[in-house]
Short mmCIF file of C-alpha atoms and ligand atoms in Angstrom, two decimals:
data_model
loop_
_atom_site.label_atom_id
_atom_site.label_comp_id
_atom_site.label_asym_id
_atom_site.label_seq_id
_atom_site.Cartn_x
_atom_site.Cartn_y
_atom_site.Cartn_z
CA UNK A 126 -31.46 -31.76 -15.16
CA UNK A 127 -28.55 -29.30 -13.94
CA UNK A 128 -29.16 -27.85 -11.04
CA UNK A 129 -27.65 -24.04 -11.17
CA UNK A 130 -26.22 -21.97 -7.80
CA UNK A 131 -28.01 -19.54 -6.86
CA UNK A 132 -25.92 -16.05 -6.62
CA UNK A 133 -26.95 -13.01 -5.25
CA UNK A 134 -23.85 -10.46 -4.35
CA UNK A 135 -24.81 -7.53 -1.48
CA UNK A 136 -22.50 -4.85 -1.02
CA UNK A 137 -22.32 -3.28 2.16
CA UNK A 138 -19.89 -0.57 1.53
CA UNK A 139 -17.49 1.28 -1.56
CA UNK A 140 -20.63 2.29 -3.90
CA UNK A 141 -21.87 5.43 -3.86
CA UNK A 142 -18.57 6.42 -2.07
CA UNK A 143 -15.09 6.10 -1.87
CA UNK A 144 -14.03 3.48 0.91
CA UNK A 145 -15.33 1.63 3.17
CA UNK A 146 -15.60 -1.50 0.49
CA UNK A 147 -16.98 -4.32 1.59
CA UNK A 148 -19.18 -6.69 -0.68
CA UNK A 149 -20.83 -10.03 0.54
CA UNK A 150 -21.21 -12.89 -2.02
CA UNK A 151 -24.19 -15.42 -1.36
CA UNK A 152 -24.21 -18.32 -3.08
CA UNK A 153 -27.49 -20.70 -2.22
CA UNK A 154 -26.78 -20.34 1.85
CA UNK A 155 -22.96 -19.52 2.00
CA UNK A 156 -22.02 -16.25 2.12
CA UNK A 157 -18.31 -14.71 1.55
CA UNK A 158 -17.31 -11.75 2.45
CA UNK A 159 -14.90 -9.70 -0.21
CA UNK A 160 -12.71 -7.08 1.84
CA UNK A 161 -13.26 -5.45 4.94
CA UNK A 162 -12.67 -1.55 4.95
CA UNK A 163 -12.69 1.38 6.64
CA UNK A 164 -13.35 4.96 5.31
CA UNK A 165 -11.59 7.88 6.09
CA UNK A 166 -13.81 10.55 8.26
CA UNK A 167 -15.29 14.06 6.15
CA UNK A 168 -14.89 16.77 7.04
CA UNK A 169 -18.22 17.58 9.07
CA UNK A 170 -17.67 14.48 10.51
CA UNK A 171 -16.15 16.26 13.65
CA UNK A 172 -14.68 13.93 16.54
CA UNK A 173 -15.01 10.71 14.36
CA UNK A 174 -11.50 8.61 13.53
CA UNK A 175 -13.36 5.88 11.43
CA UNK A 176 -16.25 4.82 9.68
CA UNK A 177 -16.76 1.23 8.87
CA UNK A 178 -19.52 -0.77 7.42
CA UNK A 179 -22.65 -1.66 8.87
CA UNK A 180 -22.99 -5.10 9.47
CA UNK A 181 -25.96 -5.73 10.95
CA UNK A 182 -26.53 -8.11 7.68
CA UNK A 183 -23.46 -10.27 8.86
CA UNK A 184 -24.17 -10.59 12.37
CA UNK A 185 -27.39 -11.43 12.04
CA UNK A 186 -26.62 -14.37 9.46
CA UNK A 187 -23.10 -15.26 10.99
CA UNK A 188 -23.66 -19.32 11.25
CA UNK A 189 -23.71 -18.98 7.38
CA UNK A 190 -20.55 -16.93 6.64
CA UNK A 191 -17.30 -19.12 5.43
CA UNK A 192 -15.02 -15.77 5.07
CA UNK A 193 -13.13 -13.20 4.52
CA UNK A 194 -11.02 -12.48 1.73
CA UNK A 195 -9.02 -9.42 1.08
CA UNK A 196 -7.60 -7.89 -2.47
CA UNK A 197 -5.26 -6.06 -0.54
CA UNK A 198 -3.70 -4.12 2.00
CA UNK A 199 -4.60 -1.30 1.95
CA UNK A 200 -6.87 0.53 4.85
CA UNK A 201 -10.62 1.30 3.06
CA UNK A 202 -9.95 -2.29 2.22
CA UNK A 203 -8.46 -4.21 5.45
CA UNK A 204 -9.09 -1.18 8.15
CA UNK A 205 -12.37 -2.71 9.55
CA UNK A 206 -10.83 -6.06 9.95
CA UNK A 207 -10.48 -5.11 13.89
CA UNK A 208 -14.17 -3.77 14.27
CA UNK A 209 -15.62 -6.73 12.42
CA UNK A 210 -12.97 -9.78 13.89
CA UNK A 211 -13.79 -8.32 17.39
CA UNK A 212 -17.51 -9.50 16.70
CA UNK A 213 -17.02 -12.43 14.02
CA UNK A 214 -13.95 -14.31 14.44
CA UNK A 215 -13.78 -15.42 11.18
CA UNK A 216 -10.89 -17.28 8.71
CA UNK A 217 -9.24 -13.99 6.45
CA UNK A 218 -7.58 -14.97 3.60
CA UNK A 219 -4.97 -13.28 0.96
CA UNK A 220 -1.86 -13.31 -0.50
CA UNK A 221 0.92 -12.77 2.21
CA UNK A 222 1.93 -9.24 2.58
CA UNK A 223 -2.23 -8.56 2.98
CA UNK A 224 -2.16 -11.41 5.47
CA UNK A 225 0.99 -9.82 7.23
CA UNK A 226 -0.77 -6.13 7.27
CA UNK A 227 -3.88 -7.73 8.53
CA UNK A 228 -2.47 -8.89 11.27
CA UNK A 229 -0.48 -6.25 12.26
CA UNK A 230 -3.44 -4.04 11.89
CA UNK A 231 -5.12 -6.53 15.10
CA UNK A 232 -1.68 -6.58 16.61
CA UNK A 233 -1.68 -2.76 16.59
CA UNK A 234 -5.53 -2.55 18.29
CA UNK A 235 -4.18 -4.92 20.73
CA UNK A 236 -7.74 -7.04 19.66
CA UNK A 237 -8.10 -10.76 21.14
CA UNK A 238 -10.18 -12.31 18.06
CA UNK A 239 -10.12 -16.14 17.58
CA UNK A 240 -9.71 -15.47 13.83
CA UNK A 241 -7.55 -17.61 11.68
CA UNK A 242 -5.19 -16.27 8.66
CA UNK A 243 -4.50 -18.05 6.22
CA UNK A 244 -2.09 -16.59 2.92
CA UNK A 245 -3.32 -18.12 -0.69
CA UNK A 246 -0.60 -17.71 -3.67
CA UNK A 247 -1.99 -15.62 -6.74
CA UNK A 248 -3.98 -18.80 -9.20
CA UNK A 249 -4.49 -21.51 -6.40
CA UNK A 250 -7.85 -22.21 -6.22
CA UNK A 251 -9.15 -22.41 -2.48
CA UNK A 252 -12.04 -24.21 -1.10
CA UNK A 253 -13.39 -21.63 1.76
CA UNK A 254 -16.65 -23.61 2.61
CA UNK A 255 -18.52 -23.92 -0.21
CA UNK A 256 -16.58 -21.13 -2.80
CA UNK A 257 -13.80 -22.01 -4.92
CA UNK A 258 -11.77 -19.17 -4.88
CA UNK A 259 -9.13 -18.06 -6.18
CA UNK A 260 -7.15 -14.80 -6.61
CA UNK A 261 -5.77 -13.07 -9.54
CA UNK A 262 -2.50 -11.04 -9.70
CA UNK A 263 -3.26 -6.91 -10.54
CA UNK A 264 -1.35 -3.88 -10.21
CA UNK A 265 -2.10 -1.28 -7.60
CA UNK A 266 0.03 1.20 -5.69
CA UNK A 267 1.14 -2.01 -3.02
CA UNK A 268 2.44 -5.15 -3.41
CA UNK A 269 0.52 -8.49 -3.63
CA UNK A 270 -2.51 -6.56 -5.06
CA UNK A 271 -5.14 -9.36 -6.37
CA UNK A 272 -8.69 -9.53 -7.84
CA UNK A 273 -10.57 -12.37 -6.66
CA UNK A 274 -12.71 -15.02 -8.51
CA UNK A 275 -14.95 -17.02 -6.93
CA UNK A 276 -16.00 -19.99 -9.10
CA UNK A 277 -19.74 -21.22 -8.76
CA UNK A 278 -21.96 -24.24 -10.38
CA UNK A 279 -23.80 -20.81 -11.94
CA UNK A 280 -20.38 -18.87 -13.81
CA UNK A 281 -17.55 -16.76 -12.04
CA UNK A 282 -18.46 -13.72 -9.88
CA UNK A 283 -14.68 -11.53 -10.71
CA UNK A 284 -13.85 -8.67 -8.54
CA UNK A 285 -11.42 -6.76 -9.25
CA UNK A 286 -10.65 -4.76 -6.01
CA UNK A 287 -8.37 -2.10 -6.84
CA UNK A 288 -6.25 -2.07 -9.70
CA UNK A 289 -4.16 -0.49 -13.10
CA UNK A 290 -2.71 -2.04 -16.02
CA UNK A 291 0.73 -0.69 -14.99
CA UNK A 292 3.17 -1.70 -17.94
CA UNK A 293 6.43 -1.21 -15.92
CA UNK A 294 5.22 -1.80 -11.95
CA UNK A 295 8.22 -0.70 -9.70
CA UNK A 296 8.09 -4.95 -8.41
CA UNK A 297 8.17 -6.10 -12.05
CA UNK A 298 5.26 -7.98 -11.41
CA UNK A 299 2.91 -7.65 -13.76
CA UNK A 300 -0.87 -7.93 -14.11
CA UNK A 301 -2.18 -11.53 -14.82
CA UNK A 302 -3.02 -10.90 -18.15
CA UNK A 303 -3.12 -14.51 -19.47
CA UNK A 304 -5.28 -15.39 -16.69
CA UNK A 305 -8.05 -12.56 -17.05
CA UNK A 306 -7.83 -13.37 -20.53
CA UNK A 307 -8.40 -17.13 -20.38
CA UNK A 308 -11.33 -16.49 -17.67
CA UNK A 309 -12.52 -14.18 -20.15
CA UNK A 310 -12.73 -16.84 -22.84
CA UNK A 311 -13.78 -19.54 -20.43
CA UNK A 312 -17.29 -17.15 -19.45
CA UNK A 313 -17.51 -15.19 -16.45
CA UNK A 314 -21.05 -14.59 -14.91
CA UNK A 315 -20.27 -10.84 -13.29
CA UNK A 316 -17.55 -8.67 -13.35
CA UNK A 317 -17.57 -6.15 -10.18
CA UNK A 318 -14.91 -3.81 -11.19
CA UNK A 319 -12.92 -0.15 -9.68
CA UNK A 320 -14.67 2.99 -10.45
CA UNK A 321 -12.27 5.14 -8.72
CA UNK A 322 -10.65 6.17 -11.93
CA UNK A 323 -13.85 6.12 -13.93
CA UNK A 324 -13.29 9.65 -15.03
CA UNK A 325 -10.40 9.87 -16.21
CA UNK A 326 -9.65 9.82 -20.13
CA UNK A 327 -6.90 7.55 -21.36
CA UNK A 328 -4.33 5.37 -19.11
CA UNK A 329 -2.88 6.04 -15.82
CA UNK A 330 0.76 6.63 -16.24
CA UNK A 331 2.92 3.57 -14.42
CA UNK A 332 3.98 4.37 -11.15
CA UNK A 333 7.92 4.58 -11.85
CA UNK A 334 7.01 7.97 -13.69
CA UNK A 335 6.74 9.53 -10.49
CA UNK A 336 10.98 8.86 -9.47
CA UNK A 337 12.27 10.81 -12.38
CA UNK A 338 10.09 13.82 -10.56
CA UNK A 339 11.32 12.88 -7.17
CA UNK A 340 14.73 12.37 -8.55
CA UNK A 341 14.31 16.11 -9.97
CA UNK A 342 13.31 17.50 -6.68
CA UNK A 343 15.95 15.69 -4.52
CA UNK A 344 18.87 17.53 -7.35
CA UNK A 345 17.46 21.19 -6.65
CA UNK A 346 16.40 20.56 -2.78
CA UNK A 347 19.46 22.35 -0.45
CA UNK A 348 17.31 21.87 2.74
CA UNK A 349 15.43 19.35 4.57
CA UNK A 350 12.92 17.46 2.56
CA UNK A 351 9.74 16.41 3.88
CA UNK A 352 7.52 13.72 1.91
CA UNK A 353 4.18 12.90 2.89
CA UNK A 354 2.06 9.80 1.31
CA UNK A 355 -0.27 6.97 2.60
CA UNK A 356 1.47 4.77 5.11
CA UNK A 357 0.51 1.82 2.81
CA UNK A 358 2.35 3.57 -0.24
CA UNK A 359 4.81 0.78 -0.62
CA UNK A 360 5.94 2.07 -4.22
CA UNK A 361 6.06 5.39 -3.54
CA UNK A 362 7.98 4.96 -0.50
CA UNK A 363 10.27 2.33 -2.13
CA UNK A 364 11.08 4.79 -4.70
CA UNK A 365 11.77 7.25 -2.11
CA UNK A 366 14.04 4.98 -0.44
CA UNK A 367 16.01 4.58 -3.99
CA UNK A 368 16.19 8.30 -4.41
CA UNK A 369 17.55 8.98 -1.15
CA UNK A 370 19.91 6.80 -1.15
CA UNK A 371 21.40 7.71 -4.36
CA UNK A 372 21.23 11.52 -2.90
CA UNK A 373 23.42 10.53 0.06
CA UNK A 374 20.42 11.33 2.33
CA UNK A 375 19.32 9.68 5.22
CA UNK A 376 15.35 8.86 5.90
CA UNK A 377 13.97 8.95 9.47
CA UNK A 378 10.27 8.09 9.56
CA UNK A 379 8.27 10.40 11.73
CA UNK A 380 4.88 8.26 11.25
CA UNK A 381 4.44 5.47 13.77
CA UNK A 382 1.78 4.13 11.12
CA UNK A 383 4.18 4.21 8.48
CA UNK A 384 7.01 3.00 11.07
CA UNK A 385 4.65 -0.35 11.45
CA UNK A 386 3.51 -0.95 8.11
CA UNK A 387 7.05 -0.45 6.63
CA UNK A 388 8.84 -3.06 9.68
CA UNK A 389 6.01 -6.02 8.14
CA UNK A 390 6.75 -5.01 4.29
CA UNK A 391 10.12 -5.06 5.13
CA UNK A 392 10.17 -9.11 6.94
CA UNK A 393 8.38 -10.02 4.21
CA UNK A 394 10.44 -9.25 2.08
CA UNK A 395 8.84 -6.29 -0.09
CA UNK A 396 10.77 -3.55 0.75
CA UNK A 397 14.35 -2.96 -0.54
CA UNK A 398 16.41 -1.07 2.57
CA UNK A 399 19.52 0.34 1.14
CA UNK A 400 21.69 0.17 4.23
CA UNK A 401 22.45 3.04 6.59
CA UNK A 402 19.26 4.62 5.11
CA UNK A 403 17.23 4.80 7.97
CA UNK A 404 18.11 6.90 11.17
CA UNK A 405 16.08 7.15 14.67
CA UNK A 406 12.74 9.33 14.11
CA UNK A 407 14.45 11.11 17.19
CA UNK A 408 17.95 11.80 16.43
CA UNK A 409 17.09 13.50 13.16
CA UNK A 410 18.65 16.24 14.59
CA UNK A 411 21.85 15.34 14.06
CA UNK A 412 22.58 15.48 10.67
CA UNK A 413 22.41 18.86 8.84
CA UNK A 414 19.66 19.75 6.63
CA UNK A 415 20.60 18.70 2.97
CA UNK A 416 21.60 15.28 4.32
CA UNK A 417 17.85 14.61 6.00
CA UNK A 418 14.44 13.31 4.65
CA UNK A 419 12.03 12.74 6.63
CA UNK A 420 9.03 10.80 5.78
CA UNK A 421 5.22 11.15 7.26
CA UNK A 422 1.58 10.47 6.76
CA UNK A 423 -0.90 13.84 7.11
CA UNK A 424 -0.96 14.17 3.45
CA UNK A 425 -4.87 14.47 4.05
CA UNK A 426 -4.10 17.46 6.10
CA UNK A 427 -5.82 16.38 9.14
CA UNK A 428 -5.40 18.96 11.94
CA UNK A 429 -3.37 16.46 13.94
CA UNK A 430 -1.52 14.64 11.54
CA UNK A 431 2.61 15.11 11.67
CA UNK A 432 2.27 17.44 8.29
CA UNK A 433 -0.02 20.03 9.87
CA UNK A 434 1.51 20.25 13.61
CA UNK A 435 4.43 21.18 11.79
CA UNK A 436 3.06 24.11 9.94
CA UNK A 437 2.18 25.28 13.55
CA UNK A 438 5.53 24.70 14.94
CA UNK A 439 4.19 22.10 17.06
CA UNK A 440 5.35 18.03 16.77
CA UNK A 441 8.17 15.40 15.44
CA UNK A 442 9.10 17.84 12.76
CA UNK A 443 9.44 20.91 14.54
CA UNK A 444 8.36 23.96 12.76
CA UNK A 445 9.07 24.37 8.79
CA UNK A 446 11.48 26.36 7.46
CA UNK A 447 12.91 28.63 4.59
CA UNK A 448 14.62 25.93 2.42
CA UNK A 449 12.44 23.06 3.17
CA UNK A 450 10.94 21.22 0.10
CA UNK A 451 7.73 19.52 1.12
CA UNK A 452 6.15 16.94 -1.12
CA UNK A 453 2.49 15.90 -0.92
CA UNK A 454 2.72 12.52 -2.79
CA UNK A 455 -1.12 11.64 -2.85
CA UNK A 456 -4.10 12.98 -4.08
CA UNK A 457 -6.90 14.55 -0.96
CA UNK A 458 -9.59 12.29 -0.50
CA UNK A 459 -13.62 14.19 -1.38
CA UNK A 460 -14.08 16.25 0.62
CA UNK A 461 -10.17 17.09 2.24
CA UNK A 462 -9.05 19.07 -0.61
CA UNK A 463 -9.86 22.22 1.39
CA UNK A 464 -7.67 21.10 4.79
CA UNK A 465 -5.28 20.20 2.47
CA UNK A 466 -5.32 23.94 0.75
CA UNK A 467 -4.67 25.51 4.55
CA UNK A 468 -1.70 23.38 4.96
CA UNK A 469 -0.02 23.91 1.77
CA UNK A 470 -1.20 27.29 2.47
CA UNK A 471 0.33 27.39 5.99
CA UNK A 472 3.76 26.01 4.18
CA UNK A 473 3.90 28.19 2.05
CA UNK A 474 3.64 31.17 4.26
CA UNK A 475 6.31 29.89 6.42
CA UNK A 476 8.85 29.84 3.35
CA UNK A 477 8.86 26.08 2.69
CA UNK A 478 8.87 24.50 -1.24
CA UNK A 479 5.76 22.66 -1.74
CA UNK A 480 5.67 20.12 -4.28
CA UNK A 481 1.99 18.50 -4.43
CA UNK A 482 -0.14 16.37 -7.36
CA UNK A 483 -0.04 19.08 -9.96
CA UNK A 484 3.91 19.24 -10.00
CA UNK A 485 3.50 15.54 -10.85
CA UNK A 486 4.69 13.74 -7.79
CA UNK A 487 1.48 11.43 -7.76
CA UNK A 488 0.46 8.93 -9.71
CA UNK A 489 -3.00 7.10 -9.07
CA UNK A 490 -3.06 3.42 -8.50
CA UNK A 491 -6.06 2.97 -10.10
CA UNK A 492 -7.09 2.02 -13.90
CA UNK A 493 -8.25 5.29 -16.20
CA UNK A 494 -10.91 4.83 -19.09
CA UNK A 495 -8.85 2.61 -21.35
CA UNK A 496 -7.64 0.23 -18.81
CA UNK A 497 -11.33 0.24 -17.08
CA UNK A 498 -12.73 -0.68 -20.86
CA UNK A 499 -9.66 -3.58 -21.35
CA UNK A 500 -10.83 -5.27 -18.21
CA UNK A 501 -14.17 -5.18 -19.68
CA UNK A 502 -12.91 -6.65 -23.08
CA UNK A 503 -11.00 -8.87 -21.59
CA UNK A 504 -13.26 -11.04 -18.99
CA UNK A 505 -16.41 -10.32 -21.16
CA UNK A 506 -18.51 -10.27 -18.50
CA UNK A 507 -22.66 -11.23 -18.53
CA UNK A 508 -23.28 -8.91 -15.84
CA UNK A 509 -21.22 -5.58 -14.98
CA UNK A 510 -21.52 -4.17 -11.43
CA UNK A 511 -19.43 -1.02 -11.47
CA UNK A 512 -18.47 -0.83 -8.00
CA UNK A 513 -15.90 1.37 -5.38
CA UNK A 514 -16.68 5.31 -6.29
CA UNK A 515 -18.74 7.71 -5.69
CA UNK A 516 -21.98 7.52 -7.44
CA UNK A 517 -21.22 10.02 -10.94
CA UNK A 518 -18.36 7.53 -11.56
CA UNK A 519 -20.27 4.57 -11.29
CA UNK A 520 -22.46 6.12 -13.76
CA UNK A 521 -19.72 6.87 -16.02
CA UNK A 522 -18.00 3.57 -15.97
CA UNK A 523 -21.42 2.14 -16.93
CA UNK A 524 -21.33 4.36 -19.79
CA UNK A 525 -18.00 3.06 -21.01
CA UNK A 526 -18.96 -0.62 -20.12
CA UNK A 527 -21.78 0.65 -22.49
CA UNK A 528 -19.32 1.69 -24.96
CA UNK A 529 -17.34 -1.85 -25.34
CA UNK A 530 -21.16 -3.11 -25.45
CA UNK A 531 -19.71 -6.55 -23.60
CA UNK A 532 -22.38 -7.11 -21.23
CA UNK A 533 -25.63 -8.16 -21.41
CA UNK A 534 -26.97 -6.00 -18.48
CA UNK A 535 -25.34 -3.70 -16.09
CA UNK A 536 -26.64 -2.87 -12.63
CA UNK A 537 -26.33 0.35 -11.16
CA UNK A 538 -26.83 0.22 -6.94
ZN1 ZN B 912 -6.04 0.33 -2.73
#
C-alpha cells in the first residue's frame, strides 16, 4: 500500500491583490511558510505605513511551523519578516543576497528575534523539517530571484514567486530552464505561479532595454538629473550606475532606504561600483549641475517621500528646477497612479523634464502572456493556482492556463 502526503496550500496574502504575498504549505502536520510580505498602503488608507498579513492562522498553529522561505528580496515579499519574526522566531531561508536583505531589514527595525538565517544555493535540496525543498533560479528585477519547490511523498508543490523569462538579464544569469523543464517531465503536483503580468499580450522586454533609454536621456540632459525607482531595483540602479559613470557624472543617493539596501548588495557582491561614483548625499552641492545625479525612492509619489518634498521646495533635493530631467523608473502601484499624476504634475510646473513609464524608462520584472503560458508548458502542472494579482488577472491567467489546456483543474481563490 503507498501511503500518499497529504497537501493542502493556504494563502494568506498576494491573491486578490498585489502584495502582501504570503502562502502557507501544509503537508500532513508541517506547515511552511512561502514569503513573508508587506503591502504598500492605498490611498484611503490615511496614517497607515504598512499592511501585512494576518496571521492569526500561524500563531495559533506555531508548534507545527518548520519555516520560512523567501523567493526574494524584495519588500511585498520579505517586508513583514520584522512583524512576523517579532512574534515567531522562526529559521528563514534563501539564497544569499535575500538572506542579506532580510536581515538588514531586522537590523534596520532594530527587532531582537531569536530567528535563525540560513542561505540555500539555487538546486540544493534542503530538509526544513519535514519538506524537501529546494529553490529554482528565475529572473526578476533583483538578483538571486528563485522559485521554490517543495518535494512531497504526494508530487511537487512549484511556486514561482516573481519572475520573467529575461533572455539577456543585466547579471547574465539566466532562468533555470533545464531545471523547470526536467521537473516538468519528472510530474509536478501544483504549479502556483505570478499573475502580476497576466494582462499583458506577448513578452516583457529584458531589462537591459531600459539603458539604451537612460543612456539617451543622460546625452540630452544639461542639468541635474534626478532618478527615482524602488530601493530594491538592483538592475535598474546598476544600470544607472553604468550610465553615469560613462557620462562623467557623479551619483549621491538621497534615499536612506536605498542607501541600506545598496551598502548589503554591494558586500555581497551584486553591485558593480565604478569608483569615484558615489559622493556624500550632503555635499551634492558641490559639483555643478550637469556633473550630478542624484538617486531616490518616492517614485509612488507619497506626500513625504524625497520626490514630492522636492516639488514643494522642501527636503534633500531642494526645490526642482528649469533644466532638471527627472526620471520615474517604475510603474505606480493600484491605486497611486493619481499621487503620482500631482507630482509629475507639480514637476512639470516648476520647469523640470520628466521622463516616466511611457517614455520607456521601465521595464516590468514580471513574465507577460507568453512567458506566463511557457511556465505552464514547461512544468505541466496537475493543478494551477494562479496566484500574486489582483483578482481580474487571476482570472485571466486562468484563461491562458486554459489556453495551453496543461492542467487538469485550476483553482481560482
Ligand atoms: Zn519582486
Amino acid at each position: 500500500m503507498v501511503i500518499h502526503d497529504k497537501v493542502s496550500i493556504i494563502p494568506l496574502g498576494g491573491l486578490g491583490e498585489v502584495g502582501k504575498n504570503m502562502t502557507v504549505i501544509k503537508v500532513n502536520q508541517d506547515l511552511l511558510i512561502i514569503d513573508c510580505g508587506l503591502m504598500f498602503p492605498e490611498d484611503e488608507m490615511l496614517g497607515i505605513d504598512a499592511v501585512i498579513p494576518d496571521i492569526t492562522y500561524l500563531v495559533e498553529n506555531k508548534n507545527f511551523i518548520k519555516g520560512i522561505v523567501l523567493t526574494h528580496g524584495h519588500e511585498d515579499h520579505i517586508g513583514a519578516l520584522p512583524y512576523i519574526l517579532k512574534e515567531l522566531p522562526l529559521p528563514v531561508f534563501g539564497t544569499p543576497l535575500t538572506i542579506a536583505l532580510a536581515q538588514n531589514k531586522l537590523k534596520e527595525q532594530a527587532i531582537q528575534s531569536n530567528a535563525t538565517f540560513h542561505t540555500l544555493k539555487p538546486r540544493e535540496i534542503a530538509k526544513i523539517g519535514s519538506f524537501r525543498v529546494e529553490l529554482i533560479r528565475l529572473c526578476h528585477s533583483i538578483p538571486d530571484s528563485t522559485a521554490v519547490a517543495i518535494h512531497t511523498a504526494a508530487g511537487t508543490v512549484f511556486y514561482t514567486g516573481d519572475f520573467k523569462f529575461d533572455q539577456t538579464p543585466v547579471d547574465g544569469q539566466l532562468s533555470d530552464y533545464y531545471r523547470l523543464a526536467q521537473l516538468g517531465e519528472k510530474g509536478v503536483l501544483a504549479l502556483l505561479s505570478d499573475s502580476t503580468g497576466a494582462e499583458r499580450r506577448g513578452f516583457t522586454p529584458s531589462e537591459r532595454a531600459v539603458y539604451g533609454k537612460l543612456e539617451e536621456i543622460f546625452r540630452l540632459s544639461k542639468g541635474r538629473i534626478i532618478i527615482t525607482t524602488f530601493a530594491t531595483s538592483l538592475y535598474r540602479i546598476q544600470q544607472s550606475f553604468w550610465v553615469a559613470a560613462m557620462y562623467k557624472r557623479k551619483i549621491a543617493i538621497v534615499s536612506k532606504s536605498m542607501r541600506s539596501v545598496l551598502e548589503v548588495a554591494q558586500q555581497q557582491g551584486y553591485l558593480d561600483v565604478p569608483a569615484g561614483l558615489l559622493v556624500d548625499p550632503d555635499q551634492w552641492h558641490q559639483w555643478p549641475n550637469e556633473q550630478i545625479v542624484l538617486l531616490t525612492t518616492g517614485h509612488q509619489g507619497e506626500p513625504l517621500s524625497a520626490l514630492t518634498r522636492g516639488t514643494l521646495g522642501d527636503g534633500r533635493l531642494s526645490s526642482y528646477q528649469r533644466g532638471d530631467t527627472v526620471i520615474i523608473s517604475s510603474s505606480p502601484h493600484a491605486g497611486n497612479q493619481k499621487l503620482i499624476g500631482r507630482t509629475i504634475d507639480a514637476l512639470a510646473r516648476l520647469g523640470a523634464d520628466v521622463y516616466h513609464e511611457s517614455a520607456s524608462v521601465h521595464i516590468s520584472g514580471h513574465a507577460s502572456q507568453e512567458e506566463l503560458k511557457m511556465m505552464l508548458n514547461l512544468i505541466k502542472p496537475k493543478y494551477f493556482i494562479p496566484i500574486q494579482g489582483e483578482y481580474r488577472m487571476l482570472v485571466l491567467h486562468a484563461k491562458l492556463a486554459r489556453e495551453v489546456a496543461v492542467p487538469e483543474e485550476i483553482f481560482l481563490f
